[in-house]
mmCIF file of C-alpha atoms in Angstrom:
data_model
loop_
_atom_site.group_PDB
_atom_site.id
_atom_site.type_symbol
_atom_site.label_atom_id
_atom_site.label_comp_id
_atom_site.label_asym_id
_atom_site.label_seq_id
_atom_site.Cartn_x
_atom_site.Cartn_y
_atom_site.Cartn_z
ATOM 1 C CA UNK M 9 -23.863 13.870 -11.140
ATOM 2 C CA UNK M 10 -23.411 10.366 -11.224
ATOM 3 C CA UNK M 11 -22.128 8.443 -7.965
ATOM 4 C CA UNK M 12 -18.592 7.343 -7.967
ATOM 5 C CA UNK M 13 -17.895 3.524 -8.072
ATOM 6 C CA UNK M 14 -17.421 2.846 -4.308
ATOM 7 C CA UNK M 15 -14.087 0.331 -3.134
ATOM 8 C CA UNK M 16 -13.817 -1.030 0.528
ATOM 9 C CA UNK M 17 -10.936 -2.747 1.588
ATOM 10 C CA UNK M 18 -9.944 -4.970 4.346
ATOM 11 C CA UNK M 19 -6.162 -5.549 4.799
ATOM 12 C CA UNK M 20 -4.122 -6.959 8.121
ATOM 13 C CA UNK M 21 -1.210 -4.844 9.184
ATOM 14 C CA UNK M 22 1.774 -5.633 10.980
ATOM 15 C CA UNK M 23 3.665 -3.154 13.666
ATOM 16 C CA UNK M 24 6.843 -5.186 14.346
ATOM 17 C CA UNK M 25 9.707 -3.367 16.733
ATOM 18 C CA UNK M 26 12.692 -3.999 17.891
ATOM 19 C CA UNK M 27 16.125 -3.073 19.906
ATOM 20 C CA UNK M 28 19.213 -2.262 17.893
ATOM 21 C CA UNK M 29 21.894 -0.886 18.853
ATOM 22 C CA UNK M 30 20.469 0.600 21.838
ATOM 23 C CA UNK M 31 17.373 2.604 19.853
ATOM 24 C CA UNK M 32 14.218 0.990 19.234
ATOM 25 C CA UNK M 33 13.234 0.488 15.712
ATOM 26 C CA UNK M 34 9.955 -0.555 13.688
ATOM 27 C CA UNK M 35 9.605 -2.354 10.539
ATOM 28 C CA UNK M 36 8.235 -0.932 7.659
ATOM 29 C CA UNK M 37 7.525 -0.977 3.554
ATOM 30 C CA UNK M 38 7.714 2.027 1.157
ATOM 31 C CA UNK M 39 5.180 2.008 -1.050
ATOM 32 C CA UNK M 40 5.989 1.565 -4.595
ATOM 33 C CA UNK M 41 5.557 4.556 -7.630
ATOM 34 C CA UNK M 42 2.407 2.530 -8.865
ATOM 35 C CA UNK M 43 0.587 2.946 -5.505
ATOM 36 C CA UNK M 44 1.865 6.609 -4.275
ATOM 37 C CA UNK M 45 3.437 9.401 -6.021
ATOM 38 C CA UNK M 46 4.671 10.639 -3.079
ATOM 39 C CA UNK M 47 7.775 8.623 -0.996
ATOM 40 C CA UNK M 48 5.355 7.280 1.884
ATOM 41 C CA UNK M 49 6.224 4.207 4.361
ATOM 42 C CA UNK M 50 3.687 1.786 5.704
ATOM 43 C CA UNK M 51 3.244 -1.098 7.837
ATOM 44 C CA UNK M 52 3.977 -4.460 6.292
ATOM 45 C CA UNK M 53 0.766 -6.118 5.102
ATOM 46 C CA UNK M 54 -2.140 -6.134 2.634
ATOM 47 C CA UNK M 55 -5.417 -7.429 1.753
ATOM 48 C CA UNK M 56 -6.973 -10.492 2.865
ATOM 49 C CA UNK M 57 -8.380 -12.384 0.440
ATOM 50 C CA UNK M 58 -11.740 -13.317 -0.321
ATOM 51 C CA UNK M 59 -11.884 -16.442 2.517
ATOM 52 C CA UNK M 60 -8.339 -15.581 4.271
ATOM 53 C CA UNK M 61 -8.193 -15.511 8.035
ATOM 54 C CA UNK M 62 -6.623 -12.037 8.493
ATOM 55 C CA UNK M 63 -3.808 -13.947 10.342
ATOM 56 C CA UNK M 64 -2.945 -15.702 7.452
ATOM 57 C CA UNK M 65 -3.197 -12.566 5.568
ATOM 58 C CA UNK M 66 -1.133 -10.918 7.445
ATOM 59 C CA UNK M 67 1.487 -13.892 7.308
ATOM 60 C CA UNK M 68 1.354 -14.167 3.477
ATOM 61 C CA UNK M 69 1.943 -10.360 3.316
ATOM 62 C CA UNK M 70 4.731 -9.919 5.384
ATOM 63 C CA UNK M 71 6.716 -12.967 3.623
ATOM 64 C CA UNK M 72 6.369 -11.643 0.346
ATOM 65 C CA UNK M 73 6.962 -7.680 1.286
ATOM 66 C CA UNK M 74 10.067 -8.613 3.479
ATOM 67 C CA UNK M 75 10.798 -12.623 3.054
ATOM 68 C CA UNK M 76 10.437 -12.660 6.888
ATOM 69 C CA UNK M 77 8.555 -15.489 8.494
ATOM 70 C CA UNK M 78 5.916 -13.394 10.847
ATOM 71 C CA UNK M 79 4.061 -14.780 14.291
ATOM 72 C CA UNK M 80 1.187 -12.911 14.049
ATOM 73 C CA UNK M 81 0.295 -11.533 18.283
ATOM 74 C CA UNK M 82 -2.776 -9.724 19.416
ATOM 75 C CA UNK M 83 -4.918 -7.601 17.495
ATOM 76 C CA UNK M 84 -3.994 -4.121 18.403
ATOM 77 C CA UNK M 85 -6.920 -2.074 17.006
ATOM 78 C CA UNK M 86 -8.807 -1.154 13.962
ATOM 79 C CA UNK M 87 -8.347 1.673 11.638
ATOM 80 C CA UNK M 88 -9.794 3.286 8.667
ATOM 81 C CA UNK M 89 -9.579 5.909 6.002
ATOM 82 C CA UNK M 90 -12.164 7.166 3.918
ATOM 83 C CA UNK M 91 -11.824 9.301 0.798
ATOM 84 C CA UNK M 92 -12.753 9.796 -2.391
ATOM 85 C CA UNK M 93 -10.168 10.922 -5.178
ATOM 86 C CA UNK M 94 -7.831 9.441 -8.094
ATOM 87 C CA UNK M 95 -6.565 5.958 -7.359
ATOM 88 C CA UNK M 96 -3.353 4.981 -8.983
ATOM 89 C CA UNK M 97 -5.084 2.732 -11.235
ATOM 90 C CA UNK M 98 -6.410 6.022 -12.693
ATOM 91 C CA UNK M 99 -9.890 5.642 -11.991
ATOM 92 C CA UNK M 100 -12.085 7.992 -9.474
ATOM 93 C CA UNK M 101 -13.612 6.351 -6.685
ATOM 94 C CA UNK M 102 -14.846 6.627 -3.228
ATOM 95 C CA UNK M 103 -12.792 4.031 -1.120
ATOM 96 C CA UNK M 104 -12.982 3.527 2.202
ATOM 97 C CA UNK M 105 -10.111 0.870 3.452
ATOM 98 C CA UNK M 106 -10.225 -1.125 7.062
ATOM 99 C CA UNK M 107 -6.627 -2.112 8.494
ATOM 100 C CA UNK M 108 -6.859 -4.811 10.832
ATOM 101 C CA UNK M 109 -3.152 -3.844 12.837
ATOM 102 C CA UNK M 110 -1.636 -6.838 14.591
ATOM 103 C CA UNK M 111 1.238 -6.974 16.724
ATOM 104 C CA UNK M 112 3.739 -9.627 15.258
ATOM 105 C CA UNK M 113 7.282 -10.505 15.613
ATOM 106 C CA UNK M 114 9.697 -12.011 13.074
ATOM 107 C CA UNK M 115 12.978 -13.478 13.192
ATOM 108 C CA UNK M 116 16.689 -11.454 12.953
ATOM 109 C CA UNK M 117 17.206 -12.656 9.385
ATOM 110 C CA UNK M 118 17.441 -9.640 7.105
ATOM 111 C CA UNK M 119 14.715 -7.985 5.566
ATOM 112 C CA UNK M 120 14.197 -7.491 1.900
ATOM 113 C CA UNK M 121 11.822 -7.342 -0.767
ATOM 114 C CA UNK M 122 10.630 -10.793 -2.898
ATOM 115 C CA UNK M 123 7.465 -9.908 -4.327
ATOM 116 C CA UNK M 124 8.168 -8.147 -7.350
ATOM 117 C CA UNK M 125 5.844 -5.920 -9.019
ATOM 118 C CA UNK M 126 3.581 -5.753 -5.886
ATOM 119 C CA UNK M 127 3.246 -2.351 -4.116
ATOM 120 C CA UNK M 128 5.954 -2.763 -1.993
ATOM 121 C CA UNK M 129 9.335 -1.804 -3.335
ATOM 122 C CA UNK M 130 11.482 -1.363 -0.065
ATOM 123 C CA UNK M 131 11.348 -2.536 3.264
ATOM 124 C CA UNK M 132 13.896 -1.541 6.058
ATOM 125 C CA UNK M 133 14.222 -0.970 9.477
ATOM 126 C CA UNK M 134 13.631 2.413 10.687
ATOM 127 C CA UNK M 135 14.637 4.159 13.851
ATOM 128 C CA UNK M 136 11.502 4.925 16.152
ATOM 129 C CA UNK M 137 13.086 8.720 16.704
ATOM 130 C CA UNK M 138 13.220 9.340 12.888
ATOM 131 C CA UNK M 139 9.303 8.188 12.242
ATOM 132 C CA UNK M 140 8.215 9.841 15.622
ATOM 133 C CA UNK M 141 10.546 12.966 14.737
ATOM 134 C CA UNK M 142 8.757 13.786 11.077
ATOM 135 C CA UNK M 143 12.424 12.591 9.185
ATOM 136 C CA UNK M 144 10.527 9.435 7.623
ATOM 137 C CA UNK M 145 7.253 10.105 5.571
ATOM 138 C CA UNK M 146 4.592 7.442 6.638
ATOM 139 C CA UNK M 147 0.619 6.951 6.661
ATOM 140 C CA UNK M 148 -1.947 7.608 8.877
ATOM 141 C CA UNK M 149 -1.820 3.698 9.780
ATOM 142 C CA UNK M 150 1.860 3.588 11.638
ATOM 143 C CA UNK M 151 1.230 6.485 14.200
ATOM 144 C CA UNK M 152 -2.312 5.345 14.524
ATOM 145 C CA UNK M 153 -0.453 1.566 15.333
ATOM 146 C CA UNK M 154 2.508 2.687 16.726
ATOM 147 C CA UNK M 155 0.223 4.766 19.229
ATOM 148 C CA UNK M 156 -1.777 1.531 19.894
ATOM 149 C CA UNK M 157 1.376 -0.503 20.794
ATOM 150 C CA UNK M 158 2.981 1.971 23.422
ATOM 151 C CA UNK M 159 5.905 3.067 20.777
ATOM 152 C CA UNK M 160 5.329 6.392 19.924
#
């Protein structure tokens, strides 16, 4: 059997919280129909480019998934997935893709999608209890950040 073409990844995530109306909540993106079949929420972010500081990265991503202006912190941790399987371009591969996760803060201006066509098509506030509590479908990336920043 032939060997699967092999993908790696580096991207720079963001976990971003904050207090409203007495509950804490955390920022995220749903992932777009073209990148997941299934209704799944991330952290806002993305790959860093070929030459990119991961801060800048991380900036770029976050202005174009929620049109917020971010201030990228401390990097929290690294995490990684491995797998091999269908991606939604169609092709089989074995991918293995590295999340730099920052903390970052943004400003209270409202959140909302500007890059269109990207694989973001949502991005909302969500209430700490509902992502903790199993009500909000997200990936392996938010509890392994939100564990890292003393959320969860």
């Amino acid at each position: 059997m032939a060997s699967l073409p092999q993908r790696q990844r580096v991207g720079a995530y963001a976990v971003m919280l904050r207090e409203h109306g007495g509950r804490i909540e955390v920022l995220l993106s749903r992932l777009a129909p073209k990148v997941s079949r299934l209704e799944l929420w991330t952290l806002p972010g993305g790959g860093v480019d070929h030459g990119e500081s991961p801060a800048a990265a991380l900036v770029r991503e976050v202005r174009e998934e929620t049109g917020l202006e971010a201030s990228v912190g401390d990097l929290l941790g690294v995490h990684d997935e491995h797998f091999t399987g269908t991606a939604p371009t169609g092709r089989t591969e074995d991918f293995h893709g590295v999340h730099l996760v920052f903390a970052a803060t943004v400003g209270t201006k409202d959140a909302g999608v500007v890059e269109t066509g990207g694989t973001t098509d949502r991005v909302a506030w969500v209430a700490m209890g509902d992502v903790t509590g199993g009500r909000v479908a997200v990936t392996d990336v938010v509890g392994f950040a939100l564990g890292l920043s003393g959320a969860a």
